[in-house]
Coordinates of C-alpha atoms in Angstrom, one line a residue:
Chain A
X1 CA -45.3 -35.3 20.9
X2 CA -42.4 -34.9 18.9
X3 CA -41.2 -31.4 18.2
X4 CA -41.0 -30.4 14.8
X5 CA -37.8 -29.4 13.6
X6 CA -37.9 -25.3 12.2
X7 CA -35.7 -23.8 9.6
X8 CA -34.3 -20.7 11.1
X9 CA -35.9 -17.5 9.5
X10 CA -33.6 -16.2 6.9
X11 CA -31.4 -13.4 8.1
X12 CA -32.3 -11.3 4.6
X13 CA -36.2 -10.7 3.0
X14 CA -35.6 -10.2 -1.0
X15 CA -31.8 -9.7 -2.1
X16 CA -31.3 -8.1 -5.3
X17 CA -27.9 -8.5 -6.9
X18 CA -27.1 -6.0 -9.7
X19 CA -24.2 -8.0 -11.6
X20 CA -23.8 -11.4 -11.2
X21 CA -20.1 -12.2 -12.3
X22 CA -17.9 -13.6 -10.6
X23 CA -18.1 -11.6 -7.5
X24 CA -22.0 -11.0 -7.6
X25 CA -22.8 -14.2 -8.6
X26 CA -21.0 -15.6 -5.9
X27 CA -22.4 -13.1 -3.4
X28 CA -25.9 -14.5 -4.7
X29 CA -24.8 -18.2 -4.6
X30 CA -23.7 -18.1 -1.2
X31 CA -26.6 -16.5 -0.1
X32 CA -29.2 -18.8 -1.7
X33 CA -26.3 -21.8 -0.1
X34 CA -26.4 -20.8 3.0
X35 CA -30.4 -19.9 3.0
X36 CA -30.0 -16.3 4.5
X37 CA -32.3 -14.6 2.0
X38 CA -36.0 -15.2 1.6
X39 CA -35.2 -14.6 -1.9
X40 CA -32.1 -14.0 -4.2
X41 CA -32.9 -11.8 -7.7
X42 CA -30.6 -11.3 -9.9
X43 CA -29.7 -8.5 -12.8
X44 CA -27.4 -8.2 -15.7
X45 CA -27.6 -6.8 -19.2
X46 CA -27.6 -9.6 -22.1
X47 CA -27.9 -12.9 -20.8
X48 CA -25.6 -12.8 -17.7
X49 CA -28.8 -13.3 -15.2
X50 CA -30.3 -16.3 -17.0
X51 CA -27.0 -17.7 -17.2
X52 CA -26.4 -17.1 -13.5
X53 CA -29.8 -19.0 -12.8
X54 CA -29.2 -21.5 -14.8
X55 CA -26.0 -22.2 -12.5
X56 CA -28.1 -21.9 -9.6
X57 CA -26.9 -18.8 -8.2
X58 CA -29.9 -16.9 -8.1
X59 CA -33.7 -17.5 -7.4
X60 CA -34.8 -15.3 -10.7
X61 CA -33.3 -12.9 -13.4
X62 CA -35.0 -9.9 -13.6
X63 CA -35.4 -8.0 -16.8
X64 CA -34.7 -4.7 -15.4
X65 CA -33.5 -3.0 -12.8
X66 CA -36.5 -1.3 -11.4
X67 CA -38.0 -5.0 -11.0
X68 CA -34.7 -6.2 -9.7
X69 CA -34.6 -3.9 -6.4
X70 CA -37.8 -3.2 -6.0
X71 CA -39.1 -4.7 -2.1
X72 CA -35.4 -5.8 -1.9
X73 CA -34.5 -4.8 1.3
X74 CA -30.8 -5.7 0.8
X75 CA -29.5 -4.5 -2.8
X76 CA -25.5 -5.3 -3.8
X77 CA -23.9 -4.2 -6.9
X78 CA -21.6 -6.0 -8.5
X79 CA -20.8 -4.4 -11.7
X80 CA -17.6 -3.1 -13.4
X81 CA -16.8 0.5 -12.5
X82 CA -18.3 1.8 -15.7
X83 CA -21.8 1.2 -14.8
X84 CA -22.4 1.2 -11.1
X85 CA -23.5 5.0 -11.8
X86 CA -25.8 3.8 -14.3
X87 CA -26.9 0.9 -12.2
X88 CA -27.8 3.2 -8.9
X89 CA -29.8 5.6 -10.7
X90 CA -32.0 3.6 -12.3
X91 CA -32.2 1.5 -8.7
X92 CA -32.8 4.9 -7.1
X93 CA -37.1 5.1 -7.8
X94 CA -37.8 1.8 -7.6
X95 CA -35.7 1.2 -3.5
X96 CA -38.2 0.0 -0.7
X97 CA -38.3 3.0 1.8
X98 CA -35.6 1.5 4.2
X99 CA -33.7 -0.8 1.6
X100 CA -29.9 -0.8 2.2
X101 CA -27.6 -0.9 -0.6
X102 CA -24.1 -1.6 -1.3
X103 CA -21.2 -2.1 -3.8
X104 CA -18.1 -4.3 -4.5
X105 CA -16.5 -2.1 -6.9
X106 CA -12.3 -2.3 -6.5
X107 CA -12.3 1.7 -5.8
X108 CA -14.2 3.7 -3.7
X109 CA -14.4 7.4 -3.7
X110 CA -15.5 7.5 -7.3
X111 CA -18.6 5.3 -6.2
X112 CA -18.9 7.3 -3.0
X113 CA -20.0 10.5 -5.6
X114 CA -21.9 8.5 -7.9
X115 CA -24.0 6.9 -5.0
X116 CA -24.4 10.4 -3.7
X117 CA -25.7 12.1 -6.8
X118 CA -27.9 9.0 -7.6
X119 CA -29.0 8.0 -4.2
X120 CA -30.6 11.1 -2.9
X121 CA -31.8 10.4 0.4
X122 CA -31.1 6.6 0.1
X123 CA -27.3 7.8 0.3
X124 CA -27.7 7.2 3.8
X125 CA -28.3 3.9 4.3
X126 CA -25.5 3.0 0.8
X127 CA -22.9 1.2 2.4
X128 CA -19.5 1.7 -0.1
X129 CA -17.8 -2.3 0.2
X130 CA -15.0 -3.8 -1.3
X131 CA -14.5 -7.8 -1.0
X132 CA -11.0 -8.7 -1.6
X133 CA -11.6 -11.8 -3.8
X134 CA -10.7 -11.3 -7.2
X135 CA -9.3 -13.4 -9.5
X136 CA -8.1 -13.5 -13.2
X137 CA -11.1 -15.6 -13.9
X138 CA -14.7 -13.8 -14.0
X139 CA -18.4 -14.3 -15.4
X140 CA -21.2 -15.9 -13.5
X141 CA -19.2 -19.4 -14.3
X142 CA -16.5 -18.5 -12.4
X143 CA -18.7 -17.3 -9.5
X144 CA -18.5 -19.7 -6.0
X145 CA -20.6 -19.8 -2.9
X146 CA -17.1 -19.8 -0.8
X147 CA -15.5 -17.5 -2.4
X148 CA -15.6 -15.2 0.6
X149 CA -14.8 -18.0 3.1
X150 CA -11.6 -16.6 4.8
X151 CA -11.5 -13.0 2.4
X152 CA -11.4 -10.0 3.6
X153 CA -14.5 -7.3 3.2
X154 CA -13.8 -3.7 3.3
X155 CA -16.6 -1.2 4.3
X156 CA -15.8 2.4 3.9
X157 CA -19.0 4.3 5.7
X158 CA -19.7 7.9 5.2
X159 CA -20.4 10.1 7.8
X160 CA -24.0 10.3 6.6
X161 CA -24.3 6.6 6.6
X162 CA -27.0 5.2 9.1
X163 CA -25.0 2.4 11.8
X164 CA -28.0 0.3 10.4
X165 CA -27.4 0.0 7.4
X166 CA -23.1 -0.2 8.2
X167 CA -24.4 -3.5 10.3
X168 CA -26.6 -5.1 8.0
X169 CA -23.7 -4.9 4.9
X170 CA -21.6 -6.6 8.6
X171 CA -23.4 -9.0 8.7
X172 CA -24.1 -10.0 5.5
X173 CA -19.7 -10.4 4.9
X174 CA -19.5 -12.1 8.2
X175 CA -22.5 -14.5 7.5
X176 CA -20.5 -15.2 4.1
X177 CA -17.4 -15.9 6.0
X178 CA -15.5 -12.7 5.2
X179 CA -13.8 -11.0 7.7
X180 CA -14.2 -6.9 8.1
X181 CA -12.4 -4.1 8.1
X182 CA -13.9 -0.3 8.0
X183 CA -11.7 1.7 6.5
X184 CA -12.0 5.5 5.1
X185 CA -12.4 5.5 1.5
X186 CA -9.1 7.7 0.3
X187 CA -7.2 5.3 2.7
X188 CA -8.5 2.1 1.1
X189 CA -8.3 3.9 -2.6
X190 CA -4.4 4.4 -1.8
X191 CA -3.7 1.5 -0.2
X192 CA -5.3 -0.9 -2.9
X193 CA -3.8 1.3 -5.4
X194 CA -0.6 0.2 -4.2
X195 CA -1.4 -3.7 -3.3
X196 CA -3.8 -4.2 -6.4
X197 CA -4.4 -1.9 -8.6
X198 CA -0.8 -1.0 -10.1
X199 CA 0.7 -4.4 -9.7
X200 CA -1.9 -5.3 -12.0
X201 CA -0.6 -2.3 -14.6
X202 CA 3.1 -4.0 -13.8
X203 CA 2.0 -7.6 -14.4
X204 CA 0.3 -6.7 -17.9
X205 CA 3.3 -4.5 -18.6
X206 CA 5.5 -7.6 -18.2
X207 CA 3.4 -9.6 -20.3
X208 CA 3.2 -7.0 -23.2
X209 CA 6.6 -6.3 -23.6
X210 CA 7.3 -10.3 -23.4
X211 CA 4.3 -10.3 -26.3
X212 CA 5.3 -8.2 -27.9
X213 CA 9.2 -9.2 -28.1
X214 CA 11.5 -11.8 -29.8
X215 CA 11.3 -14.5 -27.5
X216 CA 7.4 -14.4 -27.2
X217 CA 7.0 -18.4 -27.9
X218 CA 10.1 -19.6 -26.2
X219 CA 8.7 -17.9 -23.5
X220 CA 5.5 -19.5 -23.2
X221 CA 7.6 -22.8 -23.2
X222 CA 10.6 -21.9 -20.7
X223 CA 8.1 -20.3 -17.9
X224 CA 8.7 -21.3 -14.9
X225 CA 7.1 -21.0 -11.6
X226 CA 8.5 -17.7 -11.0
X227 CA 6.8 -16.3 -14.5
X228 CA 4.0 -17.8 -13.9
X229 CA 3.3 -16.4 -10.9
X230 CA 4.7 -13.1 -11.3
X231 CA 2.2 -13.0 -14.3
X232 CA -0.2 -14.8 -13.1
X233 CA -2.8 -11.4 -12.8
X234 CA -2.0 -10.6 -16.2
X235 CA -4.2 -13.1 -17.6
X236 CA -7.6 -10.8 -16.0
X237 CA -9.8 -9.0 -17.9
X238 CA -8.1 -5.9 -19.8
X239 CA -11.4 -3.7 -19.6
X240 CA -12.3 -4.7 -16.2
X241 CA -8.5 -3.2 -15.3
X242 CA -8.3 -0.7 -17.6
X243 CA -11.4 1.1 -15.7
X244 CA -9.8 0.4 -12.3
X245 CA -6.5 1.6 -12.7
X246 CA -8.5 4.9 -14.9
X247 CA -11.1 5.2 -12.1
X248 CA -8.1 5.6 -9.4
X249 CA -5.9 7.6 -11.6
X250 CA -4.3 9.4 -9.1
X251 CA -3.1 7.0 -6.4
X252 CA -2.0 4.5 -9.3
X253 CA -0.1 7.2 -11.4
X254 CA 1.4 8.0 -7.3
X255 CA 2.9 4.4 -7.0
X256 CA 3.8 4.2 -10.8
X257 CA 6.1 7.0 -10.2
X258 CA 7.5 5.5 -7.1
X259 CA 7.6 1.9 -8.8
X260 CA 9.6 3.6 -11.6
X261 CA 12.0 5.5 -9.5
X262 CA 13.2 2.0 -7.7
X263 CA 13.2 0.6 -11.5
X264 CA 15.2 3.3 -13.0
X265 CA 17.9 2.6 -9.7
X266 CA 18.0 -1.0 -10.3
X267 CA 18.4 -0.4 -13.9
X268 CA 21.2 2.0 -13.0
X269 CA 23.0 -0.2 -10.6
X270 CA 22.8 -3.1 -13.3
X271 CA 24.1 -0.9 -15.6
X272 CA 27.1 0.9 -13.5
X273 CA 27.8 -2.7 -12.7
X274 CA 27.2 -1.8 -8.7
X275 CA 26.6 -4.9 -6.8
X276 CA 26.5 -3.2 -3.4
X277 CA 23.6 -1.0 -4.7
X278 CA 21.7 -4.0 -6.2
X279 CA 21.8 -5.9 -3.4
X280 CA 21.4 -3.3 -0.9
X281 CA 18.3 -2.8 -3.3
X282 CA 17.1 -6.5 -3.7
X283 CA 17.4 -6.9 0.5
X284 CA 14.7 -4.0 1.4
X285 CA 12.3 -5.5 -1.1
X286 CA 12.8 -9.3 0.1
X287 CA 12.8 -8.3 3.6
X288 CA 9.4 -6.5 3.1
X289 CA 8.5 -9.9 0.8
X290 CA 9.6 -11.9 3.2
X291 CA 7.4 -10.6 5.7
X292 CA 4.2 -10.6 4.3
X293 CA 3.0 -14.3 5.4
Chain B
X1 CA 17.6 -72.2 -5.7
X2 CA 15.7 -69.5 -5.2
X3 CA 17.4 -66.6 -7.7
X4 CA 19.2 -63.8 -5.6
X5 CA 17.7 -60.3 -5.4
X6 CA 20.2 -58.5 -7.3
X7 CA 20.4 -54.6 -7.0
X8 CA 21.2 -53.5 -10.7
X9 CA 24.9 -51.6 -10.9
X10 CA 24.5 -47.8 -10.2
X11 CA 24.6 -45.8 -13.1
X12 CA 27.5 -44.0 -12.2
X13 CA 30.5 -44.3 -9.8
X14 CA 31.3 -41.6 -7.5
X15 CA 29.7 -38.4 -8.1
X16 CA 31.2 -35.1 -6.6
X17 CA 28.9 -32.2 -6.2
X18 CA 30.4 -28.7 -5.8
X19 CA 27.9 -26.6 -3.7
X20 CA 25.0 -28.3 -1.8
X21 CA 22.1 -25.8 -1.3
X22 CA 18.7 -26.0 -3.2
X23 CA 20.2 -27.5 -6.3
X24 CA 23.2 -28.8 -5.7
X25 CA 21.8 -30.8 -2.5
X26 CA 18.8 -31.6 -4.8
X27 CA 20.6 -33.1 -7.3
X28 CA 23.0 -34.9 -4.7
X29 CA 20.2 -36.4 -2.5
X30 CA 18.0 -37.6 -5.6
X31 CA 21.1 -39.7 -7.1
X32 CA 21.6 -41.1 -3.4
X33 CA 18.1 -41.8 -2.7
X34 CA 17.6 -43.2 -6.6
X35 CA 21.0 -45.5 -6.2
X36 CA 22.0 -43.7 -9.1
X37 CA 25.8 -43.1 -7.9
X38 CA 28.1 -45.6 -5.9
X39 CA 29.1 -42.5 -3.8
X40 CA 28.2 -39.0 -3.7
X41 CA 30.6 -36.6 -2.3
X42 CA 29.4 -33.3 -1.4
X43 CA 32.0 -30.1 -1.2
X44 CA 31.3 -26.3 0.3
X45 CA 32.7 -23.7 2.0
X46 CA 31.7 -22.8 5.3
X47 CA 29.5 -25.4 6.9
X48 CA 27.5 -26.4 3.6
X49 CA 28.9 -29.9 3.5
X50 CA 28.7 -30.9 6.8
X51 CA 24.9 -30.1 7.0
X52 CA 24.1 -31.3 3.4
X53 CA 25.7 -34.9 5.3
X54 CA 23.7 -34.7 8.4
X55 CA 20.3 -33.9 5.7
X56 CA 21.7 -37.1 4.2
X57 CA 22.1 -35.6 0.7
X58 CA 25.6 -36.9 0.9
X59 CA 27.8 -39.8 1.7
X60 CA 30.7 -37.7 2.8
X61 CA 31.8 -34.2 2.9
X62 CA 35.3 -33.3 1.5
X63 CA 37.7 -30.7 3.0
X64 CA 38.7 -29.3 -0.5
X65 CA 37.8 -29.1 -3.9
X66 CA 40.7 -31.4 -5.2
X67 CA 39.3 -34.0 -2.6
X68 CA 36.0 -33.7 -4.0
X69 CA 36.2 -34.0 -7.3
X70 CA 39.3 -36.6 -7.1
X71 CA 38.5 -40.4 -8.3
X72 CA 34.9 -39.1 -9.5
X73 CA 33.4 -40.2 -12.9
X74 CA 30.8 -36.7 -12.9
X75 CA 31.2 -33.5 -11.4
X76 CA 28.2 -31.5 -10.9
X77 CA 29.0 -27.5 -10.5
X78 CA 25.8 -25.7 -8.4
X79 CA 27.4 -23.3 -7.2
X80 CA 26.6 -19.3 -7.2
X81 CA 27.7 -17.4 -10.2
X82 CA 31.3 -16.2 -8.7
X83 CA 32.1 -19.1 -7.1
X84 CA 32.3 -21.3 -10.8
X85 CA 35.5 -20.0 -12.1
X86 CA 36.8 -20.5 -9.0
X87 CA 35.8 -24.3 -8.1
X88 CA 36.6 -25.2 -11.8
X89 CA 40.1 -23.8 -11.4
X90 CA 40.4 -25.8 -8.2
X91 CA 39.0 -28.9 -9.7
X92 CA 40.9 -29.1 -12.7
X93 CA 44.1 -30.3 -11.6
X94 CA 42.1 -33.1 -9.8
X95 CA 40.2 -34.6 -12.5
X96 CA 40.0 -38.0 -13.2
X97 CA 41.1 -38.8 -16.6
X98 CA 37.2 -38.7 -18.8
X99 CA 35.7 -37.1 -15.7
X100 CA 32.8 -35.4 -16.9
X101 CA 31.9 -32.0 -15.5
X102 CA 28.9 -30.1 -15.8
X103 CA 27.2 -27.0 -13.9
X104 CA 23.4 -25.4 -13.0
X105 CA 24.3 -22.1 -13.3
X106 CA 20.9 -19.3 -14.3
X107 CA 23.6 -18.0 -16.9
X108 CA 25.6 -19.7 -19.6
X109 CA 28.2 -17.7 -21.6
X110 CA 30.0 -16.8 -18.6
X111 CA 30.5 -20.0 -17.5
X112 CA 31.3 -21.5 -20.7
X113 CA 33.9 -18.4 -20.9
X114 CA 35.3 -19.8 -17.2
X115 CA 35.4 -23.3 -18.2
X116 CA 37.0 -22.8 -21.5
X117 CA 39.8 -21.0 -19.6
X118 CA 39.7 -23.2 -16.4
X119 CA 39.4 -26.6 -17.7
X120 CA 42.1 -26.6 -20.7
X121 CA 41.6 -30.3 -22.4
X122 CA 38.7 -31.4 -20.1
X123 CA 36.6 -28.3 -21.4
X124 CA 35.7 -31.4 -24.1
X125 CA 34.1 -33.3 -21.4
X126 CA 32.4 -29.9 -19.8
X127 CA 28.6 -29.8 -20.8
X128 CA 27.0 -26.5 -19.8
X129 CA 23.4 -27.0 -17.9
X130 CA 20.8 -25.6 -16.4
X131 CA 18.1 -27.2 -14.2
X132 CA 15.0 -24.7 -14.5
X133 CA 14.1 -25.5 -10.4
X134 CA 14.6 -22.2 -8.9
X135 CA 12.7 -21.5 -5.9
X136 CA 12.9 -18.2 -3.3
X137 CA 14.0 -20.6 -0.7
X138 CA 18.0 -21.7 -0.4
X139 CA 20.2 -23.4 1.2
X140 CA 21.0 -27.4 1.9
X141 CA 17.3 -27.3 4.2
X142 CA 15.9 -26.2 1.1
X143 CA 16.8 -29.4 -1.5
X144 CA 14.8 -31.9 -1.9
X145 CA 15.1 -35.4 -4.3
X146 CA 12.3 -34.9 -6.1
X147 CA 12.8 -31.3 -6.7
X148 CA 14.0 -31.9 -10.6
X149 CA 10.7 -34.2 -11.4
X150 CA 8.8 -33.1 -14.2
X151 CA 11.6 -30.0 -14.6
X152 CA 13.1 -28.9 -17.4
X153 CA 16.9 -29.4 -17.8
X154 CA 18.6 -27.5 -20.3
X155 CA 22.1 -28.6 -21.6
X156 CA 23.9 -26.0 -24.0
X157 CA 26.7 -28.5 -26.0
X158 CA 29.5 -26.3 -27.1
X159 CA 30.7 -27.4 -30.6
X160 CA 34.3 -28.8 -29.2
X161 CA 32.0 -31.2 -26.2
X162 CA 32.3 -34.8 -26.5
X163 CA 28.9 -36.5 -27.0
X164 CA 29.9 -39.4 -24.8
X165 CA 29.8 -36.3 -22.2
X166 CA 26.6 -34.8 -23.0
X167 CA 25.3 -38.3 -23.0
X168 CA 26.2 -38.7 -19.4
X169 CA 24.4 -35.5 -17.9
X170 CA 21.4 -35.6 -20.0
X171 CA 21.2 -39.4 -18.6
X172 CA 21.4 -37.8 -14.9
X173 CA 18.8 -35.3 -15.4
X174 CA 16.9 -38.1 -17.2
X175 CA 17.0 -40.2 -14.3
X176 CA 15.8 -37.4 -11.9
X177 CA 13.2 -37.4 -13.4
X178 CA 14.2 -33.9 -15.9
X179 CA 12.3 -33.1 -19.4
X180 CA 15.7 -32.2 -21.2
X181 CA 16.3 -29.7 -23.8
X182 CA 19.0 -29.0 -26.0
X183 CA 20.0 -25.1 -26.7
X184 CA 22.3 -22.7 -27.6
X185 CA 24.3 -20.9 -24.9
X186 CA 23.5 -17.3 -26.4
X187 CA 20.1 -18.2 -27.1
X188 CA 19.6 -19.8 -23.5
X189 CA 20.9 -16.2 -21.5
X190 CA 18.1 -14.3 -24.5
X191 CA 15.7 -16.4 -23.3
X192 CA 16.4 -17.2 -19.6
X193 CA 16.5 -13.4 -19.2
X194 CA 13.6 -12.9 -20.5
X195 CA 11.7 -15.5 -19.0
X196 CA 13.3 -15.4 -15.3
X197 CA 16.4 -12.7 -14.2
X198 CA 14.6 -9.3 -15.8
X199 CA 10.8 -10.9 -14.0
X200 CA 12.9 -10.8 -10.9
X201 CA 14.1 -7.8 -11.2
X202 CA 10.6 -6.8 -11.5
X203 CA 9.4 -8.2 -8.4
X204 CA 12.0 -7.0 -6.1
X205 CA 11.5 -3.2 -7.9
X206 CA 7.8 -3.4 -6.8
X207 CA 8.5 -5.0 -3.5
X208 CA 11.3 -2.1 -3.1
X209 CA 8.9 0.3 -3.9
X210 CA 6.2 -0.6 -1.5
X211 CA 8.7 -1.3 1.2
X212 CA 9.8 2.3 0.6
X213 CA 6.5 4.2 0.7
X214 CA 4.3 5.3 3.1
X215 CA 1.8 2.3 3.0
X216 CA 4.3 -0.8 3.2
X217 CA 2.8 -1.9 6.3
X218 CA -0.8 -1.6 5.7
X219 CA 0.4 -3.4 2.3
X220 CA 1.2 -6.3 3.9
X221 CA -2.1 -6.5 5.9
X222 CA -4.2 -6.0 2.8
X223 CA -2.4 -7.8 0.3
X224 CA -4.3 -10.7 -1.6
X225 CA -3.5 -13.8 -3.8
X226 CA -2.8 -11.5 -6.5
X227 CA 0.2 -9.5 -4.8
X228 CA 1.7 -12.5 -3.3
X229 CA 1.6 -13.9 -6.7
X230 CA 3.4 -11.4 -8.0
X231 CA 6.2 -10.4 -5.8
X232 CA 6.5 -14.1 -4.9
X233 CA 9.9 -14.3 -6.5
X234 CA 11.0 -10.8 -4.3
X235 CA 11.4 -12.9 -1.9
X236 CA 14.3 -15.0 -3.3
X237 CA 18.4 -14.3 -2.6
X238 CA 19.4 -10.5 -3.2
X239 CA 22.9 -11.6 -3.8
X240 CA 22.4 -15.1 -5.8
X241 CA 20.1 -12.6 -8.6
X242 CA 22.1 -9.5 -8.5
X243 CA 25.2 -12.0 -9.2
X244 CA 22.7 -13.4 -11.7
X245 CA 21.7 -9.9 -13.0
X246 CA 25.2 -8.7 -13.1
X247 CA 26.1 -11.8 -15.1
X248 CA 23.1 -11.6 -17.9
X249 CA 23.2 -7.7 -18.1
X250 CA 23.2 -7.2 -21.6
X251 CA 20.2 -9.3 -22.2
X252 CA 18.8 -8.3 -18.9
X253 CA 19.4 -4.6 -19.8
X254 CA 17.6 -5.3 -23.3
X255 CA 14.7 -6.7 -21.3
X256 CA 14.8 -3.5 -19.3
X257 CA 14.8 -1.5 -22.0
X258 CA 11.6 -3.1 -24.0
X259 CA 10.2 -3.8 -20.2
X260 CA 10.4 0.3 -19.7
X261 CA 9.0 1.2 -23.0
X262 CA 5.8 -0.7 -22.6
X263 CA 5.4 0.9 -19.3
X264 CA 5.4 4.3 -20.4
X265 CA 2.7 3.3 -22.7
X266 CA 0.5 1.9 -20.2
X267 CA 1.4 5.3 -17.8
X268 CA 1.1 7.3 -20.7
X269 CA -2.4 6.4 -21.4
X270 CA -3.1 6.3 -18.2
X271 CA -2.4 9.5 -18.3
X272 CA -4.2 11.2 -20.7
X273 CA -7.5 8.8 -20.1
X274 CA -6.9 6.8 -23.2
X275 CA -8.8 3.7 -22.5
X276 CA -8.9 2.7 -25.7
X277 CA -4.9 2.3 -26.2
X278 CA -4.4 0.9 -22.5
X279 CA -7.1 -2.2 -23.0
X280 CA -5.3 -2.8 -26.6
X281 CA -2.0 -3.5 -24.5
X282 CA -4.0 -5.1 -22.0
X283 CA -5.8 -7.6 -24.4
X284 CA -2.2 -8.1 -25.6
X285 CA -0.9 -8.9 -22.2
X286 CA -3.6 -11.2 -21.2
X287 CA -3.5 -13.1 -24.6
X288 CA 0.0 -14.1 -24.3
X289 CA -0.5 -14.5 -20.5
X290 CA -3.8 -16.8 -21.4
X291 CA -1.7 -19.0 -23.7
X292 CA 0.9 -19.9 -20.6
X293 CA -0.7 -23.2 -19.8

């Protein structure tokens, strides 16, 4: 007798993904890929989930919400800032009784409330997660199943939050190839404020006042591989930032004030002609530079 | 008979190059290793010379200046900003009767300026240049022969240079392999600022500012593709771009000032909550960004 060879049982039951741009979709691609979910649903308003099925991503679009999540026993959302409140109400009714849920959103104490006032008693088992694998690119045809492979995945639980639910939203990132970190949710909001969020406001900065000056088309032609890439995040979606950087007013406005405080003393120095200054200046940041590997 | 392999004459005789890090020991090491030059001599201060020569970016390695540039047909300046007027002095008296000089300084009126005075009659056979091939590494290690392929070269002929001069540089950059372009001086330091010194001035204020807060090490743990990106250049020599700055500073200090005023917009609206007027500057951004092929 030969043995028959058996697919491992899927490490998910239903998976509903709520958003399926680039992050979500990808979320749902590399589940379906790697054949950890019995089944991979996806929702979007307009025709986002038919587009994402079309590409594979997902197993079916759902036409709502409620029919999205409900007997899901895993639920992510992946949805711009703007409508994860939205999104986690109308999931609320329709959860399976033990149905875990999670987010992607770039912020996290603003969908910490939100999941608290929609949630109800499911707040406990809503894990708040952030993967850090953005890009400048984004819909469902940007989405990829490896996206994750190498990221890093940021879970923020509450003290209400059940281990069970913390370990399944685990495992889900590590089977995806993501490494974790758990972090508190004000720590992470400040600390991606400072490595995310407001270099995005400088990098669309740079790009509006070149835009919007004299040299706007010699520009485009005289780039180099310095603009480029010190631009290169300007190029992302203005609403999806705009909500962001609004969302996590605070922190950013904290880091545009220190930001602007080391401008205005370069910009002095230039001006006074100090070379000491400027350079005394220009070592502390490449030494930090230099050390991020 | 069989017909003799011939190797076709070298384009030009000997070549002196006057600093030997990332440029100069590019430039120096792709006319060796093309066969472009019956001899390239190599000078620097300091130890610069001796290690460009064991690289094999140079032939030889002259004590002096006047040694250097003596009996050669093309001098090629890459040297940092205060160092020009000072090698061009030194060379002058050594010059080979139609030697032609040029330079690869970020900045062009200056050196112009410098020439003009340095150079007296062989200021006619001085062609101001500018190979756009920065990178945030330095030093001879740093050059490599391919490093102008595919670059830009910009020459900026002065109304008193011989053409027979221009000729000869833009058939060096030509032959390393350089896209050329022909542009004013005063319209290349608008541009160039723009484009290049203000971005990096940019970069190391936000690397400055991080390094200086109170999350610059978890910053470095947690930053992604986009932050690298975008402080990639605060990485590069404090003193070669505050000599840079310094150099450009009313252009610079006009970038700064239209640089500054779009920030406060983007705070501003940040702000007050004004979504509205912060993804309008946004869209702007990431139009102009989008168009940077």
């Amino acid at each position: 007798v030969t043995p028959q060879a058996q697919a491992p049982a899927p490490a998910f039951g239903r998976v509903a993904v709520l958003g399926v741009g680039l992050i979500g979709g990808s979320v749902a691609g590399a589940l379906r890929q790697r054949r950890l979910a019995a089944e991979v649903v996806g929702y979007a308003p307009g025709d986002g989930a038919r587009e994402a099925q079309a590409l594979g991503l997902i197993d079916s679009a759902a036409g709502d919400v409620g029919s999205a999540v409900a007997g899901a026993e895993l639920v992510v959302v992946a949805a711009p800032i703007p409508a994860i409140a939205g999104l986690l109400a109308a999931a609320a009714p329709a959860l399976a009784p033990g149905a875990v849920v999670t987010d992607c959103a770039s912020t996290k104490a603003s969908v910490v409330e939100a999941a608290r006032h929609a949630l109800g008693e499911a707040f406990e088992r809503f894990v708040p997660g952030h993967p850090i694998a953005g890009a400048e690119r984004h819909g469902p045809q940007a989405a990829r199943a490896n996206l994750f492979e190498g990221a890093l995945a940021v879970v923020c639980p509450q003290p209400a939050t059940r281990t069970q639910a913390v370990d399944a939203v685990c495992a889900m990132w590590a089977a995806l190839g993501a490494r974790l970190v758990t972090m508190d949710a004000a720590q992470h909001d400040a600390v991606f404020a400072e490595v995310s969020h407001w270099p995005h406001a400088v990098a669309f900065a740079l790009c509006g006042a070149i835009a919007a000056g004299g040299n706007a088309l010699a520009a485009r032609q005289f780039a180099g591989a310095g603009l480029r890439d010190t631009t290169r995040i300007g190029a992302s979606s203005p609403t999806l930032w705009a909500d962001i950087l609004l969302d996590n007013r605070g922190e950013v406005l904290d880091c545009a004030r220190r930001f602007g405080d080391e401008l205005d003393a370069v910009v002095g120095a230039l001006r006074a002609g100090d070379r000491d200054e400027l350079v005394r200046r220009f070592e502390a940041a490449s030494r930090w530079r230099g050390g991020l590997t």
